[in-house]
Coordinates of C-alpha atoms in Angstrom, one line a residue:
X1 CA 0.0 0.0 0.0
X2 CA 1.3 3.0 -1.0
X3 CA 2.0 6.3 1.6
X4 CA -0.7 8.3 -0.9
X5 CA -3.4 5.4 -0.3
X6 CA -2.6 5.3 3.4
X7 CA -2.9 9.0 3.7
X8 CA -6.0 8.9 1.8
X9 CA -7.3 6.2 4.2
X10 CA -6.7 7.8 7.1
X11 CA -8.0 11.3 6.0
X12 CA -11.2 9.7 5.1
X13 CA -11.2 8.0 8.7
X14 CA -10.9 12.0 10.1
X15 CA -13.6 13.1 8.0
X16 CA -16.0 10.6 9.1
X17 CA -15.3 11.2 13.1
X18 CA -15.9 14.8 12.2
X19 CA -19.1 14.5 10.4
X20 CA -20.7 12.5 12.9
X21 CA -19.6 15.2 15.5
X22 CA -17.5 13.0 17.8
X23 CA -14.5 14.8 19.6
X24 CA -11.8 14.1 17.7
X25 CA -8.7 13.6 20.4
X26 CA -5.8 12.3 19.0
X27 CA -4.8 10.4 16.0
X28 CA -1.2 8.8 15.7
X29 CA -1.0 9.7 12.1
X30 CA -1.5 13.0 12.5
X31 CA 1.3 14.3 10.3
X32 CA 0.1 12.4 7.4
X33 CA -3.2 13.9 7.5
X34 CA -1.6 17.4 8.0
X35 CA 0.2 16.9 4.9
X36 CA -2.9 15.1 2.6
X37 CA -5.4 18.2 4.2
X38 CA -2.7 21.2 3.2
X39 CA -2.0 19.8 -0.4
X40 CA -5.8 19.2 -1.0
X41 CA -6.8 22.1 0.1
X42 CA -3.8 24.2 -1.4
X43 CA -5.4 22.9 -4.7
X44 CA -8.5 25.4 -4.3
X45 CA -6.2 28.6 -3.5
X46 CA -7.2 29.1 -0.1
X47 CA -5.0 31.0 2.4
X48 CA -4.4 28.6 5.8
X49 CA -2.4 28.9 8.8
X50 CA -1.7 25.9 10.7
X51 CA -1.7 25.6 15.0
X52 CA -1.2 22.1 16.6
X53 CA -3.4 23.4 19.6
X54 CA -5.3 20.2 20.2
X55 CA -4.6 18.9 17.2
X56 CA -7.0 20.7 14.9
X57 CA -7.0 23.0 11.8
X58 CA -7.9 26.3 12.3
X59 CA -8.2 28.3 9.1
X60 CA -7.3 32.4 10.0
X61 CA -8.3 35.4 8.2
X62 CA -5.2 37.4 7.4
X63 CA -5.6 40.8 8.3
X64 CA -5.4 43.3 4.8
X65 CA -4.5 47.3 5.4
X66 CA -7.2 48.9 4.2
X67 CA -6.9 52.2 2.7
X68 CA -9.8 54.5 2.6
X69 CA -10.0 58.0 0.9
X70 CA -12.3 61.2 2.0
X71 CA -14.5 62.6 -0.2
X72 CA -12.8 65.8 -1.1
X73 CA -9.1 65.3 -2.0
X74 CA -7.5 68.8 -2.0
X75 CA -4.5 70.5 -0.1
X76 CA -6.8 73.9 -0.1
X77 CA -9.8 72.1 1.1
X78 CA -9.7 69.4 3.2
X79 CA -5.7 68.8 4.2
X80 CA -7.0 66.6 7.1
X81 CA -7.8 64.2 4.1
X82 CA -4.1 64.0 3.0
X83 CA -3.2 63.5 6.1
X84 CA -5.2 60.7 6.7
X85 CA -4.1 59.4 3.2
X86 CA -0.5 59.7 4.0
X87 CA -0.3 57.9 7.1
X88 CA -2.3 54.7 5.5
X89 CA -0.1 54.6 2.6
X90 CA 3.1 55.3 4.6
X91 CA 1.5 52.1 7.3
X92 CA 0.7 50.0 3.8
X93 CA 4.0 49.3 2.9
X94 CA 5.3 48.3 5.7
X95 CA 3.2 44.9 4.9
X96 CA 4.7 43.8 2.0
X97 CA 2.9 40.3 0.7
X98 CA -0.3 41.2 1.5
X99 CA -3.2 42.4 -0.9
X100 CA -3.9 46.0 -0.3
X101 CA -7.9 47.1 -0.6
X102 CA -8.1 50.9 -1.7
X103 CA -11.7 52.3 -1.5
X104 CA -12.5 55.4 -3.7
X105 CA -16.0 55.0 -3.4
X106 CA -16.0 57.9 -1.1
X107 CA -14.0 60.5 -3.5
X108 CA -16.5 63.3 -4.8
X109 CA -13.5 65.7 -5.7
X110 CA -10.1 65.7 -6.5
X111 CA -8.0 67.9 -7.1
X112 CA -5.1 68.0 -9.4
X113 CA -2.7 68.3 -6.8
X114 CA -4.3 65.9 -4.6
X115 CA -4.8 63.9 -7.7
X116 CA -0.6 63.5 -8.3
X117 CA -0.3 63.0 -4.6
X118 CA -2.5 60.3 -4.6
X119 CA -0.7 58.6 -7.4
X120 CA 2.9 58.9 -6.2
X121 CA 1.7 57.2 -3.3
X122 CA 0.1 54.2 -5.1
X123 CA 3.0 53.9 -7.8
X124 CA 5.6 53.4 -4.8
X125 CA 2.7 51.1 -2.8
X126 CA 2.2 49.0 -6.2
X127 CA 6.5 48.8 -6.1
X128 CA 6.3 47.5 -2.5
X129 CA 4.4 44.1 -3.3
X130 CA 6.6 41.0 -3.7
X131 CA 4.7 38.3 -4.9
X132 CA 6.6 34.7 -4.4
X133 CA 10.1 33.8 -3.6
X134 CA 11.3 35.6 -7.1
X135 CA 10.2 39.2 -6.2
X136 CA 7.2 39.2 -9.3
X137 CA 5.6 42.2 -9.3
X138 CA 1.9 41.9 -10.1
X139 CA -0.5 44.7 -11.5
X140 CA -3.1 46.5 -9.7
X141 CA -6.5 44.8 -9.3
X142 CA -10.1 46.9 -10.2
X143 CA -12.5 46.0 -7.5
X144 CA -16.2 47.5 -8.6
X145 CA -17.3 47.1 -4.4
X146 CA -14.4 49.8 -3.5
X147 CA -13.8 51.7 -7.1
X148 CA -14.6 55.4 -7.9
X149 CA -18.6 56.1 -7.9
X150 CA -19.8 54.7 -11.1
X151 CA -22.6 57.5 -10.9
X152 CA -20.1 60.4 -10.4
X153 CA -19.3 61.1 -14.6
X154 CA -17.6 64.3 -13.4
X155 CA -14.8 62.1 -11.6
X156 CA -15.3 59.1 -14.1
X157 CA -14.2 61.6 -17.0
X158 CA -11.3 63.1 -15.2
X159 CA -9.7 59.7 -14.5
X160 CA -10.1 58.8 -17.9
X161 CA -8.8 62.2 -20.0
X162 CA -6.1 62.2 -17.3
X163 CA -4.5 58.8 -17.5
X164 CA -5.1 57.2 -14.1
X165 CA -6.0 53.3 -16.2
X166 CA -3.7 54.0 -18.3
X167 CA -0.6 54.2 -15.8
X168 CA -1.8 51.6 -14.1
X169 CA -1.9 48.9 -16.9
X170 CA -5.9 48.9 -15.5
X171 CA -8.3 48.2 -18.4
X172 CA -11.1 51.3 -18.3
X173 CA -13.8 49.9 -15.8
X174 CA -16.3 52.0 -17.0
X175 CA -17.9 53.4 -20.0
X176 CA -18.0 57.6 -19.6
X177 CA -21.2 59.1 -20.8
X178 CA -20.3 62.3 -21.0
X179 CA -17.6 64.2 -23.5
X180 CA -17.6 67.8 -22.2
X181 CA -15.7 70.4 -24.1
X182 CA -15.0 72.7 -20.7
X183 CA -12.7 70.4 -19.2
X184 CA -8.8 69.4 -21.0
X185 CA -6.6 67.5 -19.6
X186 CA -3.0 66.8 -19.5
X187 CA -2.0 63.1 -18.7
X188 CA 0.7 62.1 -16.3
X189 CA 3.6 62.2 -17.1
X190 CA 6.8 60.7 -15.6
X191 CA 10.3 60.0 -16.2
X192 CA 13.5 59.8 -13.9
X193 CA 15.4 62.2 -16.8
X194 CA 15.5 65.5 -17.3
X195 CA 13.7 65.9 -21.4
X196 CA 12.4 68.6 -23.5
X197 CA 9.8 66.9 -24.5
X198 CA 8.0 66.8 -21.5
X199 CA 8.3 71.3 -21.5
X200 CA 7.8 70.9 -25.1
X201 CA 3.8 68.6 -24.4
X202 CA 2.8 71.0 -21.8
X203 CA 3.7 74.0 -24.0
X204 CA 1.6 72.6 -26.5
X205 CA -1.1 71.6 -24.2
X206 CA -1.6 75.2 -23.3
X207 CA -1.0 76.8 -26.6
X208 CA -3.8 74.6 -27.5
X209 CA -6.2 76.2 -25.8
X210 CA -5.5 79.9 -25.3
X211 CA -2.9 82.1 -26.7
X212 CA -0.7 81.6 -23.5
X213 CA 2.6 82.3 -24.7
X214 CA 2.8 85.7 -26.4
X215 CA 6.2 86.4 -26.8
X216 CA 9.8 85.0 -26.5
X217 CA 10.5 86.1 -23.1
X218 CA 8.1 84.2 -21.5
X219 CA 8.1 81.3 -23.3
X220 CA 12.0 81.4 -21.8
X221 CA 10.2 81.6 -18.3
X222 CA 7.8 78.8 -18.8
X223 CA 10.5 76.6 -19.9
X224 CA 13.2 77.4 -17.3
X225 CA 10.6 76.9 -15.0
X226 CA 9.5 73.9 -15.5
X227 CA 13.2 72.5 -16.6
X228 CA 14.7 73.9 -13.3
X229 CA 11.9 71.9 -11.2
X230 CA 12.7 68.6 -13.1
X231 CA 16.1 68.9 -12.7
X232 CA 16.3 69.7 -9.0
X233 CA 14.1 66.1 -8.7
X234 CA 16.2 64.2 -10.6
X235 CA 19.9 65.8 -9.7
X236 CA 19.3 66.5 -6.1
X237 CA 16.2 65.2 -4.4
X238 CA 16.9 61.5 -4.2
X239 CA 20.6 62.1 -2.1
X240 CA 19.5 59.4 -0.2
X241 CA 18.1 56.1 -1.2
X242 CA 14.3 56.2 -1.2
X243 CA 11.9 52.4 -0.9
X244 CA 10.0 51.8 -3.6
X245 CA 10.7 54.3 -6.1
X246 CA 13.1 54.6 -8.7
X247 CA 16.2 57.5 -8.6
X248 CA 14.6 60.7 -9.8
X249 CA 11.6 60.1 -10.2
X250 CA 8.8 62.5 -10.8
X251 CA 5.2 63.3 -11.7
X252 CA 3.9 65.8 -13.7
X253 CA 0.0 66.6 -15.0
X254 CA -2.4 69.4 -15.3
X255 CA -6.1 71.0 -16.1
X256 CA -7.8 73.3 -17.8
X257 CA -11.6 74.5 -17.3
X258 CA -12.8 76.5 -19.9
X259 CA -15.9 78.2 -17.9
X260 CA -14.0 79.1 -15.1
X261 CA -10.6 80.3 -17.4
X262 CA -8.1 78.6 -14.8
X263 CA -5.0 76.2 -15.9
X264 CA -3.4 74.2 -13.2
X265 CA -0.5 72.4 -13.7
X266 CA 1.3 70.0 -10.8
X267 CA 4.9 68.5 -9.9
X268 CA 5.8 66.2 -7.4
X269 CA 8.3 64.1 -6.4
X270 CA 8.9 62.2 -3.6
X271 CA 12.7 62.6 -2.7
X272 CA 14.1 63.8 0.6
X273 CA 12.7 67.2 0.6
X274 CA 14.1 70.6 0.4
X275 CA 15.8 71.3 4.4
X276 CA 17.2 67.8 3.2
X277 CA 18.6 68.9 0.3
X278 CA 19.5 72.1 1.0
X279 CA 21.8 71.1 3.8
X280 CA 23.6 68.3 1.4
X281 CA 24.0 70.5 -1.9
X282 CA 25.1 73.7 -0.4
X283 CA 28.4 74.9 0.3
X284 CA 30.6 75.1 3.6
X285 CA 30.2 78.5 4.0
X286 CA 26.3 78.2 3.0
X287 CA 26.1 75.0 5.3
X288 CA 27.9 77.6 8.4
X289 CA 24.8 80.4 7.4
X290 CA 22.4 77.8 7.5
X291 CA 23.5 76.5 11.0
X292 CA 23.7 80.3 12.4
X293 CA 20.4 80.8 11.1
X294 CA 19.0 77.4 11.8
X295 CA 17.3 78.6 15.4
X296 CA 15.2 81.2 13.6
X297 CA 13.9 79.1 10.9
X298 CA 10.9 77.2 13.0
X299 CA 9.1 75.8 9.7
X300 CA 10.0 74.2 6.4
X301 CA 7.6 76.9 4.9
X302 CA 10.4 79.6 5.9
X303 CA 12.9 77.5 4.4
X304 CA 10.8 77.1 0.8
X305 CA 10.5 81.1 1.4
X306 CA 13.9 81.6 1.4
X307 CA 15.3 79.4 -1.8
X308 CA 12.3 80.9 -3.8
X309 CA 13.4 84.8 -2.6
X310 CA 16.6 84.3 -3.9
X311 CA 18.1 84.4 -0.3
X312 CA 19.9 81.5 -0.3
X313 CA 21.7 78.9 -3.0
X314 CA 21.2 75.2 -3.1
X315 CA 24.1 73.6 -4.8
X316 CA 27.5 73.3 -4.1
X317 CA 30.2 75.3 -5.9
X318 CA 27.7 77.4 -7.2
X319 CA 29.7 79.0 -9.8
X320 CA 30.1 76.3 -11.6
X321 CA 26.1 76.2 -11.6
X322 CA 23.7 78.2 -13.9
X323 CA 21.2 76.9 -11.9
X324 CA 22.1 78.3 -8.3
X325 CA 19.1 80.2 -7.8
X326 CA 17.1 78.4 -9.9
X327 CA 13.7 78.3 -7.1
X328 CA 13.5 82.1 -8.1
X329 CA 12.5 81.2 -11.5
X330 CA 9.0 79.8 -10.0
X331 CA 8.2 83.2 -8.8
X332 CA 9.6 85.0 -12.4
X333 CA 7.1 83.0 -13.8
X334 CA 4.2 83.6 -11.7
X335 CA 5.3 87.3 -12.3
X336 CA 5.6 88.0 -15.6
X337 CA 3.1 85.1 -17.3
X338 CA 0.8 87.9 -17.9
X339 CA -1.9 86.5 -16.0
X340 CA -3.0 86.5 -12.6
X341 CA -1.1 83.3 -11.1
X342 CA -1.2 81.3 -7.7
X343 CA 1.7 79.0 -6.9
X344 CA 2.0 76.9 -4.1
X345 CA 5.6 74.7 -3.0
X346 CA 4.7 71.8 -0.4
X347 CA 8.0 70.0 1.1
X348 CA 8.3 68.3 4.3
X349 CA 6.4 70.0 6.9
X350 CA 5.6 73.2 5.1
X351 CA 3.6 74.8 3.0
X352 CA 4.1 77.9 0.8
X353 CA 1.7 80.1 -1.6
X354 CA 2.6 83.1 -3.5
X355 CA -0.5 84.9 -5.7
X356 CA 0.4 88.0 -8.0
X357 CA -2.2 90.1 -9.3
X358 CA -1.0 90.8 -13.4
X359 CA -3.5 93.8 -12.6
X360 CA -2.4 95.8 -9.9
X361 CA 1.2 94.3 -9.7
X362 CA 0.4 93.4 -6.1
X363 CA 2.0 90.2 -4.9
X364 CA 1.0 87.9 -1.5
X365 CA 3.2 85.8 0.4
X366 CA 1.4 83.2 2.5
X367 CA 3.6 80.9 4.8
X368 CA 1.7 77.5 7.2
X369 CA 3.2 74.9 8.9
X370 CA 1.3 71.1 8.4
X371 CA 1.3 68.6 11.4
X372 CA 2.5 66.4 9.0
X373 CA 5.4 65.3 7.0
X374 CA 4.0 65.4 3.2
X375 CA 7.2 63.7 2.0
X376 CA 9.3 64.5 -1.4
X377 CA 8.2 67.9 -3.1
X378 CA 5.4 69.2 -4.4
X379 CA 4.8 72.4 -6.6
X380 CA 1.6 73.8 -8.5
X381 CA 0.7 76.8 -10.5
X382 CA -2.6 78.0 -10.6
X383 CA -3.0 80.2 -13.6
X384 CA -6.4 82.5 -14.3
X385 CA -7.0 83.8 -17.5
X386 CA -8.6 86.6 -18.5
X387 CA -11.2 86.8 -21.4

């Protein structure tokens, strides 16, 4: 008799003292059945955990992180959202081989800024699950139960124009009813390279829509803008080795609505953060200043202020760099666009926004301090065009 047929035998004897509800006690071949039970029942997929506490099988639910988002996903509107967000993301992937459940059946708004937030953190959450003893990465999973409202078309439409499937490898869960001719988008981008071609889309994007660029001069703005924020990402924010995410990597998309004349555009990265970055790049004698100065600075927010006020360099020997002062060129560009223009720089703890008035030249400096750490870098420009 074979050690399959006696395994068989004697699995069929355990069955039978169970069925008739008996009280099973002991059986001597008790590792044979262990071992018949876990290969038959591995057959049908099902996740078991053994104990030998009296001799039974207890079958264990796993427990699953579960992330759920808020219903309005905006750093203007509801931060206590991102917060929220942040912390079960950053808690996710800690727990690397389980299945991750993300509900957005809550989400009635998003932002774009909240929107490229939100996807930083599920790229580098999608990077954090090893499947199986060769590290296989699988895809992302739609689940209708916890997916966006399937009644919301608004939200349905942005996901859609803007990418989200798309990146995601996910194939487009539902079919958008609406085509509406107020609302363009730009879809992600990302890269770990610096490349014209990304200044060269967005350009194009714009000058799509409304005669944004008018002349030379700040067509130069726009594109040392954008090149200096893609370049401090990829040169300087990833000094230190970051989980999950490739060197340099960044994320780039914007918005348009034609009824209320406003263009959005977001960056985001999620390196070490300025104060970070600052500290490493800089010179001695610009590391010394920093220290002196250190005990006046009580926020990242001040620290953003001074890089973008010219106060203070980032990079070491800087004049070897052309870029030295290069967080200026975020507020040249809010200047001298032409239009009135909102910006807002997000890094670590801190939160920045700077509005000019193309009007009555009048400029606004806002400074706040978050009770959380954001992590990387974030920068948007809020642009609103006259008719």
């Amino acid at each position: 008799m074979t050690k399959r047929i006696m395994r068989r035998r004697i699995f069929i004897k355990y069955k039978r003292l169970e069925e008739s509800n008996l009280k099973f006690i002991k059986i001597k071949e008790w590792k044979y059945i262990k071992r018949y039970r876990l290969k038959k029942l591995k057959k049908h997929s099902k996740t078991l955990k053994f104990k030998k506490e009296h001799n039974k099988v207890y079958k264990e639910n796993i427990y699953k992180p579960f992330i759920k988002l808020g219903s309005v996903i905006d750093f203007e509107k509801n931060v206590d959202n991102i917060k929220k967000m942040n912390y079960d993301f950053i808690e996710a992937k800690k727990v690397h081989r389980t299945s991750i459940r993300i509900n957005l059946s809550k989400i009635k708004e998003i932002s774009i800024n909240g929107l490229i937030y939100f996807i930083s953190h599920v790229d580098m959450l999608s990077n954090s699950r090893l499947y199986n003893r060769y590290n296989v990465k699988k895809d992302l999973k739609y689940n209708y139960k916890y997916g966006i409202n399937p009644n919301n078309e608004k939200l349905k439409f942005q996901f859609l124009k803007i990418g989200f499937w798309d990146y995601f490898h996910i194939k487009e869960p539902y079919e958008v009813k609406i085509d509406t001719q107020n609302d363009y988008f730009l879809k992600i981008q990302t890269d770990t390279t610096v490349k014209t071609k990304y200044v060269a889309e967005l350009r194009n994007f714009i000058t799509s829509i409304v005669p944004f660029i008018k002349d030379e001069i700040i067509q130069e703005y726009f594109e040392d803008a954008l090149t200096e924020v893609m370049a401090n990402s990829v040169e300087h924010a990833y000094i230190e080795e970051i989980p999950y995410t490739k060197k340099g990597k960044w994320w780039l998309c914007g918005h348009y609505n034609k009824l209320n004349n406003c263009l959005e555009f977001s960056f985001r990265d999620y390196g070490v953060g300025l104060r970070k970055t600052l500290e490493y790049n800089t010179s001695d004698i610009i590391q010394r200043y920093f220290r002196e100065i250190g005990y006046k600075l009580k926020s990242d927010s001040e620290i953003i202020s001074l890089l973008v006020n010219n106060k203070i360099p980032k990079y070491r020997n800087n004049k070897q760099k052309l870029r030295g002062y290069g967080f200026k060129k975020f507020k040249e560009f809010a200047n001298n666009i032409g239009y009135n223009c909102e910006m807002k720089i997000l890094s670590g703890k801190g939160k920045y926004k700077y509005s000019f008035n193309a009007t009555t030249k009048q400029k606004y400096e806002k400074l706040e301090d978050l009770d959380f750490n954001l992590g990387g870098f974030l920068i948007s420009w809020k642009i609103f065009i006259n008719d």
